[in-house]
Amino acid sequence: MTPRTRELGLLVPAALLGVLGAATVASVRADDLDLGPLPGAIGVFAVFVAMHVALRVRAPQADPYLLPVVGVLVAIGLVELDRISPALAADQAVWIAVGGAAFVATIVLLPDHRVLERYTYLIGLAGVGLLLITMIFGTRINGAKLWIQIGGGQTVQLGEVTKILAVVFLAAYLRDKRELLAIPTRRRLGVPVPPMAALGPVLLFLVACLALVGLLNDFGTALLLVGVFLAMIYLATGRVAYTVIGIGVVLVGCLAVYAAVPRIQTRVDGWLQPFDDPQGQGYQLVQSLYALGEGGVFGPGLGKAFLVTDDGGTVIPFLQTDFMFSAVASELGYIGGVGLLLGFLLLIQRGFIIAAQANDGFSKLLAGGLTAAIGLQAILIIGGVTRLLPLTGVTLPFLSYGGSSVVTNFVLVALLLVISNRSRAGHVPSRRERRRMEREAAEREAVAA
Amino acid sequence: MNRSIRRLYLTLAAGFGLLMLMLGWWQVVAADDLRDRTGNLQTQQQERLIDRGRILSADGKALARSRPRRVQGQQVYERRYPQGALAAHVVGYTSDERGKTGVEDFYNRYLSGSFGTEPLLQRLNLREKRGADVQLSIDTRVQGVAEEHLAGRRGAVVALDPSTGQVLAMASAPTFNLQTAITDFPSIPTEGGPFLNRATAGAYAPGSTFKVVTATAALESGRFTAGSTFRDTGRYSTPGGDIRNFGGNVFGTHTLTTALTNSINTTFASIGDDLGAARLGETMEAYGFGERPPIDLPDDQVRSSGRRGPGDRLLPNDEQGIDVARVAIGQERLLVTPLQMAMVAAGVANGGTVMAPQLMRRILDRGGSEVRRATPRPVGEAMDAATAAELAAMMENVVREGTGTAAALSSAGVTVAGKTGTAESDDPNRNQAWFIGFAPAEDPVVAVAVVIEDTSETGGIAAAPVAADVMRAAIEAR
């Protein structure tokens, strides 16, 4: 079985999950069979088929498991959004179509991701530039400046795009300098110190990002960027010491931020003592925990948890963006919550396998960095809604409502698949090469005849 | 680099493992604690989905029931209180904003159908989400009479079945409408403290009704009988100042029966000194003083009776330098609840055995089968049966010819035993009028305590007629 046939086969359960989920939600809502969400489900499935076809044509050897796992996550997210409000799910379906188009465009226009290495600094600058644009033209929502208004009342979150650009820049740069970094030239107080000349630009980039993100009041993206940076430094150098020192610096930085920013203070207090002020600062988190507790081990089932009030509002504020995980775990219980976590674990496992299988340092760093970004982002927000970590406003990849997040993460997956295709096709000739070989063989036969 | 990739994967996988543990904490380990927290919107919603059981009176009237309504395609239930304000403090309310009170709170496990194997059966869809009905021993006819008398006044009435401890009526005024409490709580006027259940949580000076307790201790000591004689000069000196009789009366030579009949302070003060703090304290303890009565209401709605003040030691028996003479006549910072005084009357009526007061008669599931039934339980032996008979005869005399004649039910052919009390304050318009008693004296079926606040009248005038009507209603309701 070719990888692509395997992929197509695995997409079927994902599609069934989506259709059955939507049907369950609709039947709970209407007490009889409602075909309302069916066209949407078919449309989204068509988007995935289009992505599959693009892979079949341009990246036939790419990992067959990644897209189906994404399909499952997207299906769960859509069903849950439909359950919260059908209008949200309809919106999200459109964004998934846009994301699918971006995915196909990436696969078609970027047959070889290694060209990105050529534009290392341009990409780094673009990342900082996007944050600058957000800072200048951004709209403040809920205290943080993350959104750019575009036509028609739509908003875009450029910070999400920065996530990918940062990984690409770091992969290219660290690939170049990893030997230099891996061998510290001197020690200070027993601590290995990397050569500053090599580390300088990348630190400069990081500080620029953090400064901008700090100005935007987007603590979640800041943590994510730092986390990805540390993960990639570790991948590039293999030195635990750097990471440990880095985490120490981050902790000190967090304390400084905690001391300096009142908004962060109230957030952290709401995290440490959510039940002290359940109607105020702790409200969101406490409602999330109540929803989780009510879900129990098995959960009441799709469409049956108390997530939407009589007047149509959500019980947990920002349910459809920040608290999607709570919504799923409240309806499907601990079993469902663990299932979703395993889904993400499977996703990053495939990502890291792609990184391990890649043939060159840049590909490994890029695949590892992109995967780490997805994994860290999921841990950040799920940790936030379960009180393991302070609550940050990052989205839950593939589930949260919002176009920027969907499109960015689809492109991210496309990049992983391009890398995978490159490495796995190492000895296997591409379709074009195969045709040429066939043609040559035919010519040889003709000559022989 | 693959070793680093592997380690990074394991690190992130460990992160997901931590998330699974944390999630398990909230969804499995701490789930019940979360559900029990007040203000949990999830629990409130679950409660709306349950067909909550009814609260019924002894005579079969629905005091609380649930009515279905459809919201967003879902069947939810709303609480109704068809009797409005009747027995409001006992029934209590259940509201999202204000939580639960009264029986709605105490028997919530049964009313919400989360007792025994019900939650499991409901989860497996073998049983509908329905609560059990709680039938109270409160009789609306007795309760109604009590509330009519209290209307427009402040005070409380408690009526008990002395042989079982079952509560026949428990009224507190001012009161409030239960339906209004769950729909428009702020509109209820708060003047006079309508939400306080004065019957179980009101603190009153017992006045002369406490002499029944002192008489119990006196008879039980073996040093006094109903015929013991005393000499009254109108004055009894104690280190805390002179004790005089009501209205400055002087009674001369008299018996213990006469002392109770005419509520002679000087005689009971001397008996108190004679008995000492320890013996009086023992009798109080046997009646249930010093501890919260074990009635089936939430703890915060029931208070204990006894001495209040520095140190809050409720019983006098372990205290030095106490003015026992004043305790014996119901002073010296004694504060009691009407429920406790009803238990005193019921104890005498029941041959000296004080029964635990209980509101629940039985609990029935929707199929009509009994889930639980009230079990009468003694909480103390205040005296032996012979002493009780002697004391009952003394209390009969109070109603026949003493301060309590207004409690008589001779027109109904019923003999009443009782004791009046008037706890005076500096303002003559703010006395507390008391009556405790039981009927029929020879075979008691009802024991009562009545207290009327802020009156210029004595217990014999303000409280005794109320007690008479309540006892008559209780006898007729049988």
Tab-separated table of C-alpha atoms in Angstrom, chain B residues 42-436:
chain	number	residue	atom	x	y	z
B	42	GLN	CA	-22.822	23.235	36.436
B	43	THR	CA	-24.390	21.795	39.583
B	44	GLN	CA	-27.180	24.370	39.377
B	45	GLN	CA	-27.913	23.320	35.817
B	46	GLN	CA	-27.898	19.625	36.781
B	47	GLU	CA	-30.377	20.409	39.550
B	48	ARG	CA	-32.677	22.131	37.084
B	49	LEU	CA	-32.754	18.918	35.050
B	50	ILE	CA	-33.864	16.823	38.009
B	51	ASP	CA	-37.525	16.315	38.838
B	52	ARG	CA	-37.000	17.248	42.464
B	53	GLY	CA	-39.137	15.421	44.999
B	54	ARG	CA	-42.084	16.999	46.770
B	55	ILE	CA	-42.169	18.139	50.360
B	56	LEU	CA	-45.489	17.056	51.864
B	57	SER	CA	-47.226	17.843	55.113
B	58	ALA	CA	-48.471	15.120	57.481
B	59	ASP	CA	-51.996	15.737	56.169
B	60	GLY	CA	-50.866	15.261	52.559
B	61	LYS	CA	-50.613	18.863	51.326
B	62	ALA	CA	-47.772	19.711	48.934
B	63	LEU	CA	-45.536	22.311	50.564
B	64	ALA	CA	-43.046	22.203	47.680
B	65	ARG	CA	-43.123	20.563	44.264
B	66	SER	CA	-41.451	20.858	40.867
B	67	ARG	CA	-43.040	21.871	37.590
B	68	PRO	CA	-41.558	21.008	34.178
B	69	ARG	CA	-40.798	23.654	31.567
B	70	ARG	CA	-39.003	23.487	28.214
B	71	VAL	CA	-35.992	25.719	27.631
B	72	GLN	CA	-33.886	25.452	24.446
B	73	GLY	CA	-35.364	22.062	23.683
B	74	GLN	CA	-34.540	20.790	27.153
B	75	GLN	CA	-36.916	19.841	29.930
B	76	VAL	CA	-36.037	21.781	33.070
B	77	TYR	CA	-37.871	21.953	36.375
B	78	GLU	CA	-38.910	24.933	38.421
B	79	ARG	CA	-39.618	24.848	42.118
B	80	ARG	CA	-43.105	25.822	43.319
B	81	TYR	CA	-44.268	26.479	46.851
B	82	PRO	CA	-48.067	26.142	46.665
B	83	GLN	CA	-48.592	27.064	50.317
B	84	GLY	CA	-46.631	30.306	49.986
B	85	ALA	CA	-45.387	31.304	53.417
B	86	LEU	CA	-46.757	28.309	55.350
B	87	ALA	CA	-43.967	26.716	57.423
B	88	ALA	CA	-41.495	28.744	55.361
B	89	HIS	CA	-38.647	28.350	57.847
B	90	VAL	CA	-39.085	24.587	58.025
B	91	VAL	CA	-39.582	23.900	54.304
B	92	GLY	CA	-36.855	26.333	53.234
B	93	TYR	CA	-36.082	27.274	49.660
B	94	THR	CA	-33.686	26.148	46.970
B	95	SER	CA	-32.355	28.910	44.788
B	96	ASP	CA	-29.345	29.324	42.505
B	97	GLU	CA	-28.309	32.617	44.036
B	98	ARG	CA	-29.013	31.945	47.692
B	99	GLY	CA	-28.404	28.233	48.042
B	100	LYS	CA	-30.674	26.079	50.153
B	101	THR	CA	-32.276	26.327	53.574
B	102	GLY	CA	-34.523	24.245	55.794
B	103	VAL	CA	-35.692	20.801	54.736
B	104	GLU	CA	-34.813	21.625	51.098
B	105	ASP	CA	-31.219	21.695	52.278
B	106	PHE	CA	-31.222	18.963	54.928
B	107	TYR	CA	-32.922	16.318	52.773
B	108	ASN	CA	-31.404	17.486	49.476
B	109	ARG	CA	-29.827	14.072	48.887
B	110	TYR	CA	-33.286	12.466	48.844
B	111	LEU	CA	-35.142	15.299	47.143
B	112	SER	CA	-32.580	15.367	44.320
B	113	GLY	CA	-32.548	11.579	43.972
B	114	SER	CA	-28.873	11.136	44.841
B	115	PHE	CA	-29.263	8.594	47.636
B	116	GLY	CA	-28.382	4.927	47.761
B	117	THR	CA	-27.925	3.354	44.343
B	118	GLU	CA	-30.021	6.017	42.568
B	119	PRO	CA	-27.115	7.973	40.999
B	120	LEU	CA	-25.690	4.770	39.510
B	121	LEU	CA	-29.056	3.599	38.187
B	122	GLN	CA	-29.706	7.053	36.714
B	123	ARG	CA	-26.300	7.121	35.053
B	124	LEU	CA	-27.005	3.747	33.462
B	125	ASN	CA	-30.350	5.162	32.283
B	126	LEU	CA	-32.190	2.486	34.280
B	127	ARG	CA	-33.928	5.130	36.329
B	128	GLU	CA	-35.217	8.590	35.527
B	129	LYS	CA	-33.591	11.574	37.198
B	130	ARG	CA	-36.207	11.966	39.884
B	131	GLY	CA	-36.081	12.775	43.537
B	132	ALA	CA	-37.961	11.153	46.416
B	133	ASP	CA	-40.836	12.817	48.279
B	134	VAL	CA	-40.207	13.893	51.850
B	135	GLN	CA	-43.266	13.836	54.091
B	136	LEU	CA	-43.011	15.979	57.196
B	137	SER	CA	-44.780	15.520	60.508
B	138	ILE	CA	-45.920	19.158	60.217
B	139	ASP	CA	-49.713	19.279	60.044
B	140	THR	CA	-50.961	22.280	58.039
B	141	ARG	CA	-54.016	22.621	60.298
B	142	VAL	CA	-51.904	22.956	63.445
B	143	GLN	CA	-49.297	25.020	61.629
B	144	GLY	CA	-52.024	27.307	60.249
B	145	VAL	CA	-53.442	28.024	63.703
B	146	ALA	CA	-49.982	28.832	65.046
B	147	GLU	CA	-49.231	31.198	62.153
B	148	GLU	CA	-52.594	32.966	62.418
B	149	HIS	CA	-51.833	33.787	66.031
B	150	LEU	CA	-48.345	35.004	65.214
B	151	ALA	CA	-49.430	37.158	62.270
B	152	GLY	CA	-48.423	40.756	62.818
B	153	ARG	CA	-46.367	39.883	65.884
B	154	ARG	CA	-42.867	38.620	66.515
B	155	GLY	CA	-42.384	35.258	68.109
B	156	ALA	CA	-42.409	31.533	67.627
B	157	VAL	CA	-44.485	28.424	68.256
B	158	VAL	CA	-43.263	24.827	68.439
B	159	ALA	CA	-45.615	21.865	68.849
B	160	LEU	CA	-44.185	18.358	69.381
B	161	ASP	CA	-45.617	14.904	69.723
B	162	PRO	CA	-44.057	14.142	73.133
B	163	SER	CA	-43.889	10.360	72.661
B	164	THR	CA	-42.066	10.461	69.297
B	165	GLY	CA	-40.455	13.891	69.114
B	166	GLN	CA	-42.224	14.509	65.791
B	167	VAL	CA	-42.752	18.212	65.116
B	168	LEU	CA	-46.450	18.974	64.544
B	169	ALA	CA	-45.972	22.699	64.019
B	170	MET	CA	-43.029	25.055	63.907
B	171	ALA	CA	-43.813	28.682	63.231
B	172	SER	CA	-41.685	31.816	63.356
B	173	ALA	CA	-42.825	35.390	62.798
B	174	PRO	CA	-42.209	37.581	60.900
B	175	THR	CA	-42.053	35.171	58.019
B	176	PHE	CA	-41.724	35.336	54.235
B	177	ASN	CA	-43.179	33.826	51.098
B	178	LEU	CA	-41.061	30.955	49.756
B	179	GLN	CA	-42.103	31.543	46.154
B	180	THR	CA	-41.017	35.177	46.406
B	181	ALA	CA	-37.723	34.081	47.948
B	182	ILE	CA	-36.729	32.193	44.791
B	183	THR	CA	-38.180	34.618	42.257
B	184	ASP	CA	-37.697	38.072	43.765
B	185	PHE	CA	-35.687	37.778	46.941
B	186	PRO	CA	-34.771	41.486	47.274
B	187	SER	CA	-38.435	42.467	47.364
B	188	ILE	CA	-38.948	40.777	50.742
B	189	PRO	CA	-38.923	43.371	53.539
B	190	THR	CA	-36.144	42.468	55.952
B	191	GLU	CA	-37.523	44.283	58.993
B	192	GLY	CA	-37.682	42.048	62.045
B	193	GLY	CA	-35.440	39.386	60.505
B	194	PRO	CA	-37.985	37.293	58.579
B	195	PHE	CA	-35.390	34.695	57.531
B	196	LEU	CA	-34.421	33.789	61.085
B	197	ASN	CA	-36.140	30.642	62.286
B	198	ARG	CA	-36.922	31.916	65.774
B	199	ALA	CA	-38.224	28.498	66.798
B	200	THR	CA	-34.806	26.884	66.485
B	201	ALA	CA	-32.365	29.788	66.334
B	202	GLY	CA	-34.032	32.576	68.323
B	203	ALA	CA	-32.333	33.261	71.683
B	204	TYR	CA	-34.757	34.216	74.437
B	205	ALA	CA	-34.576	34.589	78.182
B	206	PRO	CA	-36.786	31.705	79.377
B	207	GLY	CA	-38.197	33.557	82.364
B	208	SER	CA	-40.349	31.492	84.701
B	209	THR	CA	-40.842	28.615	82.237
B	210	PHE	CA	-37.389	27.540	83.385
B	211	LYS	CA	-38.892	26.790	86.816
B	212	VAL	CA	-40.115	23.500	85.294
B	213	VAL	CA	-36.462	22.522	84.886
B	214	THR	CA	-35.642	23.649	88.425
B	215	ALA	CA	-38.675	21.747	89.768
B	216	THR	CA	-37.475	18.636	87.925
B	217	ALA	CA	-34.075	18.881	89.595
B	218	ALA	CA	-35.735	19.506	92.973
B	219	LEU	CA	-38.031	16.478	92.772
B	220	GLU	CA	-35.304	14.249	91.323
B	221	SER	CA	-32.926	15.189	94.148
B	222	GLY	CA	-35.260	13.447	96.615
B	223	ARG	CA	-34.979	16.413	98.939
B	224	PHE	CA	-38.281	17.963	97.818
B	225	THR	CA	-41.786	16.739	97.007
B	226	ALA	CA	-44.814	18.512	95.597
B	227	GLY	CA	-45.948	18.963	99.202
B	228	SER	CA	-42.695	20.375	100.589
B	229	THR	CA	-43.397	23.641	102.405
B	230	PHE	CA	-41.627	26.963	102.041
B	231	ARG	CA	-41.947	30.372	103.722
B	232	ASP	CA	-41.912	33.461	101.568
B	233	THR	CA	-41.159	36.927	102.923
B	234	GLY	CA	-41.257	38.544	99.453
B	235	ARG	CA	-37.485	38.778	99.348
B	236	TYR	CA	-34.550	36.399	98.862
B	237	SER	CA	-31.041	37.712	99.313
B	238	THR	CA	-28.181	36.592	97.088
B	239	PRO	CA	-24.674	37.990	96.635
B	240	GLY	CA	-25.913	39.354	93.297
B	241	GLY	CA	-28.718	41.354	94.933
B	242	ASP	CA	-32.209	40.684	96.268
B	243	ILE	CA	-34.721	38.552	94.335
B	244	ARG	CA	-38.382	39.574	94.625
B	245	ASN	CA	-41.675	38.181	93.366
B	246	PHE	CA	-43.657	39.377	90.345
B	247	GLY	CA	-45.767	42.379	91.327
B	248	GLY	CA	-44.055	42.491	94.762
B	249	ASN	CA	-46.352	39.738	96.103
B	250	VAL	CA	-45.713	38.008	99.435
B	251	PHE	CA	-47.033	34.437	99.708
B	252	GLY	CA	-46.154	33.351	103.266
B	253	THR	CA	-46.116	29.581	103.959
B	254	HIS	CA	-46.849	27.466	100.871
B	255	THR	CA	-46.106	24.155	99.124
B	256	LEU	CA	-43.894	23.493	96.113
B	257	THR	CA	-47.055	23.027	94.007
B	258	THR	CA	-48.206	26.502	95.015
B	259	ALA	CA	-44.770	27.907	94.296
B	260	LEU	CA	-45.034	26.652	90.689
B	261	THR	CA	-48.705	27.594	90.382
B	262	ASN	CA	-48.022	31.199	91.373
B	263	SER	CA	-44.513	31.284	89.981
B	264	ILE	CA	-42.890	32.309	93.286
B	265	ASN	CA	-39.372	33.556	92.506
B	266	THR	CA	-38.015	33.541	96.051
B	267	THR	CA	-38.849	29.881	96.624
B	268	PHE	CA	-37.281	28.672	93.363
B	269	ALA	CA	-34.235	30.859	94.019
B	270	SER	CA	-33.742	29.183	97.389
B	271	ILE	CA	-34.234	25.746	95.800
B	272	GLY	CA	-31.542	26.650	93.275
B	273	ASP	CA	-29.072	27.500	96.027
B	274	ASP	CA	-30.078	24.353	97.880
B	275	LEU	CA	-29.468	22.093	94.865
B	276	GLY	CA	-26.281	23.751	93.682
B	277	ALA	CA	-24.985	24.387	90.198
B	278	ALA	CA	-23.886	20.838	89.454
B	279	ARG	CA	-27.247	19.175	90.068
B	280	LEU	CA	-29.187	21.859	88.182
B	281	GLY	CA	-26.688	21.577	85.336
B	282	GLU	CA	-27.204	17.804	85.163
B	283	THR	CA	-30.956	18.189	84.790
B	284	MET	CA	-30.480	20.874	82.134
B	285	GLU	CA	-28.166	18.542	80.254
B	286	ALA	CA	-30.707	15.709	80.467
B	287	TYR	CA	-33.283	18.017	78.860
B	288	GLY	CA	-30.848	18.782	76.059
B	289	PHE	CA	-29.451	22.150	77.137
B	290	GLY	CA	-25.857	22.842	76.207
B	291	GLU	CA	-26.059	21.100	72.863
B	292	ARG	CA	-27.708	21.762	69.537
B	293	PRO	CA	-30.995	19.825	69.502
B	294	PRO	CA	-30.604	16.942	67.033
B	295	ILE	CA	-33.412	18.148	64.783
B	296	ASP	CA	-33.276	17.511	61.034
B	297	LEU	CA	-32.494	21.062	59.962
B	298	PRO	CA	-29.161	22.501	58.740
B	299	ASP	CA	-26.729	23.193	61.582
B	300	ASP	CA	-26.586	26.921	60.969
B	301	GLN	CA	-30.343	27.199	61.493
B	302	VAL	CA	-30.349	25.534	64.936
B	303	ARG	CA	-28.700	26.864	68.076
B	304	SER	CA	-28.082	25.465	71.520
B	305	SER	CA	-29.636	26.743	74.723
B	306	GLY	CA	-27.879	27.577	77.956
B	307	ARG	CA	-25.877	30.281	79.661
B	308	ARG	CA	-24.423	32.834	77.288
B	309	GLY	CA	-21.676	35.179	78.176
B	310	PRO	CA	-17.930	35.177	78.840
B	311	GLY	CA	-16.521	31.819	77.867
B	312	ASP	CA	-19.889	30.673	76.532
B	313	ARG	CA	-20.058	27.701	78.885
B	314	LEU	CA	-23.611	26.621	78.343
B	315	LEU	CA	-24.173	24.600	81.499
B	316	PRO	CA	-23.585	25.967	85.013
B	317	ASN	CA	-22.202	22.751	86.533
B	318	ASP	CA	-18.517	23.368	85.884
B	319	GLU	CA	-18.431	27.037	86.824
B	320	GLN	CA	-17.274	28.702	90.007
B	321	GLY	CA	-18.959	31.710	91.560
B	322	ILE	CA	-22.189	31.359	89.627
B	323	ASP	CA	-25.461	32.776	90.977
B	324	VAL	CA	-27.435	29.494	90.946
B	325	ALA	CA	-30.436	31.189	92.537
B	326	ARG	CA	-30.820	33.374	89.476
B	327	VAL	CA	-30.259	30.480	87.054
B	328	ALA	CA	-33.053	28.608	88.864
B	329	ILE	CA	-35.587	31.297	87.991
B	330	GLY	CA	-34.449	31.571	84.374
B	331	GLN	CA	-32.137	34.563	84.663
B	332	GLU	CA	-28.332	34.906	84.835
B	333	ARG	CA	-27.820	35.197	81.077
B	334	LEU	CA	-29.758	32.052	80.288
B	335	LEU	CA	-30.803	32.101	76.644
B	336	VAL	CA	-32.992	29.390	75.187
B	337	THR	CA	-34.760	28.496	71.954
B	338	PRO	CA	-38.510	27.807	71.812
B	339	LEU	CA	-37.619	24.323	70.501
B	340	GLN	CA	-35.617	23.590	73.655
B	341	MET	CA	-38.486	24.745	75.885
B	342	ALA	CA	-40.914	22.600	73.893
B	343	MET	CA	-38.559	19.674	74.552
B	344	VAL	CA	-38.789	20.472	78.294
B	345	ALA	CA	-42.603	20.332	78.174
B	346	ALA	CA	-42.491	17.178	76.030
B	347	GLY	CA	-40.042	15.560	78.437
B	348	VAL	CA	-42.443	15.987	81.350
B	349	ALA	CA	-45.354	14.817	79.169
B	350	ASN	CA	-43.433	11.692	78.097
B	351	GLY	CA	-42.706	10.399	81.593
B	352	GLY	CA	-39.319	12.082	81.800
B	353	THR	CA	-37.882	10.756	78.551
B	354	VAL	CA	-36.896	13.557	76.160
B	355	MET	CA	-37.224	12.495	72.527
B	356	ALA	CA	-35.106	13.848	69.675
B	357	PRO	CA	-37.218	16.353	67.743
B	358	GLN	CA	-37.747	15.291	64.145
B	359	LEU	CA	-39.485	16.948	61.169
B	360	MET	CA	-39.332	14.046	58.716
B	361	ARG	CA	-42.054	11.457	58.983
B	362	ARG	CA	-41.117	9.307	56.018
B	363	ILE	CA	-39.467	9.447	52.614
B	364	LEU	CA	-41.191	7.842	49.639
B	365	ASP	CA	-39.803	7.200	46.199
B	366	ARG	CA	-41.967	7.921	43.163
B	367	GLY	CA	-43.230	4.357	43.137
B	368	GLY	CA	-44.686	5.036	46.566
B	369	SER	CA	-42.397	2.672	48.440
B	370	GLU	CA	-40.838	3.825	51.643
B	371	VAL	CA	-37.176	4.759	51.488
B	372	ARG	CA	-36.820	5.920	55.063
B	373	ARG	CA	-39.078	6.286	58.091
B	374	ALA	CA	-38.673	8.384	61.209
B	375	THR	CA	-37.340	6.417	64.164
B	376	PRO	CA	-38.191	7.912	67.583
B	377	ARG	CA	-34.977	8.262	69.577
B	378	PRO	CA	-34.564	9.358	73.196
B	379	VAL	CA	-31.913	12.017	73.819
B	380	GLY	CA	-32.111	12.228	77.599
B	381	GLU	CA	-33.790	11.013	80.796
B	382	ALA	CA	-34.726	14.153	82.722
B	383	MET	CA	-36.497	12.250	85.528
B	384	ASP	CA	-38.230	8.953	86.293
B	385	ALA	CA	-41.891	8.343	85.473
B	386	ALA	CA	-43.146	8.920	89.042
B	387	THR	CA	-41.416	12.277	89.264
B	388	ALA	CA	-42.813	13.184	85.857
B	389	ALA	CA	-46.351	12.386	87.030
B	390	GLU	CA	-45.827	14.508	90.143
B	391	LEU	CA	-44.514	17.421	88.099
B	392	ALA	CA	-47.321	17.051	85.533
B	393	ALA	CA	-49.861	17.342	88.331
B	394	MET	CA	-48.138	20.524	89.523
B	395	MET	CA	-48.263	21.931	85.991
B	396	GLU	CA	-51.976	21.037	85.718
B	397	ASN	CA	-52.506	23.210	88.767
B	398	VAL	CA	-50.829	26.154	87.011
B	399	VAL	CA	-53.502	26.055	84.301
B	400	ARG	CA	-56.363	25.185	86.657
B	401	GLU	CA	-55.863	27.985	89.159
B	402	GLY	CA	-52.508	29.699	88.635
B	403	THR	CA	-50.887	32.032	86.118
B	404	GLY	CA	-51.834	29.865	83.112
B	405	THR	CA	-55.629	29.725	83.259
B	406	ALA	CA	-55.896	31.222	79.770
B	407	ALA	CA	-54.448	27.983	78.367
B	408	ALA	CA	-57.310	25.866	79.646
B	409	LEU	CA	-59.366	23.783	77.199
B	410	SER	CA	-62.138	22.846	79.599
B	411	SER	CA	-64.786	23.606	76.947
B	412	ALA	CA	-63.267	20.784	74.890
B	413	GLY	CA	-63.085	18.530	77.929
B	414	VAL	CA	-59.293	18.481	77.857
B	415	THR	CA	-57.024	19.015	80.849
B	416	VAL	CA	-53.955	21.142	80.100
B	417	ALA	CA	-50.693	21.222	82.038
B	418	GLY	CA	-48.294	24.112	81.611
B	419	LYS	CA	-46.169	26.943	82.870
B	420	THR	CA	-46.115	30.611	81.987
B	421	GLY	CA	-43.162	32.910	81.781
B	422	THR	CA	-42.600	36.612	81.408
B	423	ALA	CA	-39.049	37.698	80.739
B	424	GLU	CA	-39.109	41.364	81.630
B	425	SER	CA	-36.860	43.972	80.153
B	426	ASP	CA	-36.187	47.604	81.108
B	427	ASP	CA	-38.848	48.709	78.644
B	428	PRO	CA	-42.229	47.457	79.958
B	429	ASN	CA	-43.492	47.261	76.373
B	430	ARG	CA	-40.737	44.868	75.399
B	431	ASN	CA	-41.325	41.838	77.590
B	432	GLN	CA	-41.125	38.320	76.211
B	433	ALA	CA	-44.260	36.332	76.993
B	434	TRP	CA	-43.889	32.553	77.324
B	435	PHE	CA	-46.053	29.514	77.712
B	436	ILE	CA	-44.937	25.903	77.691
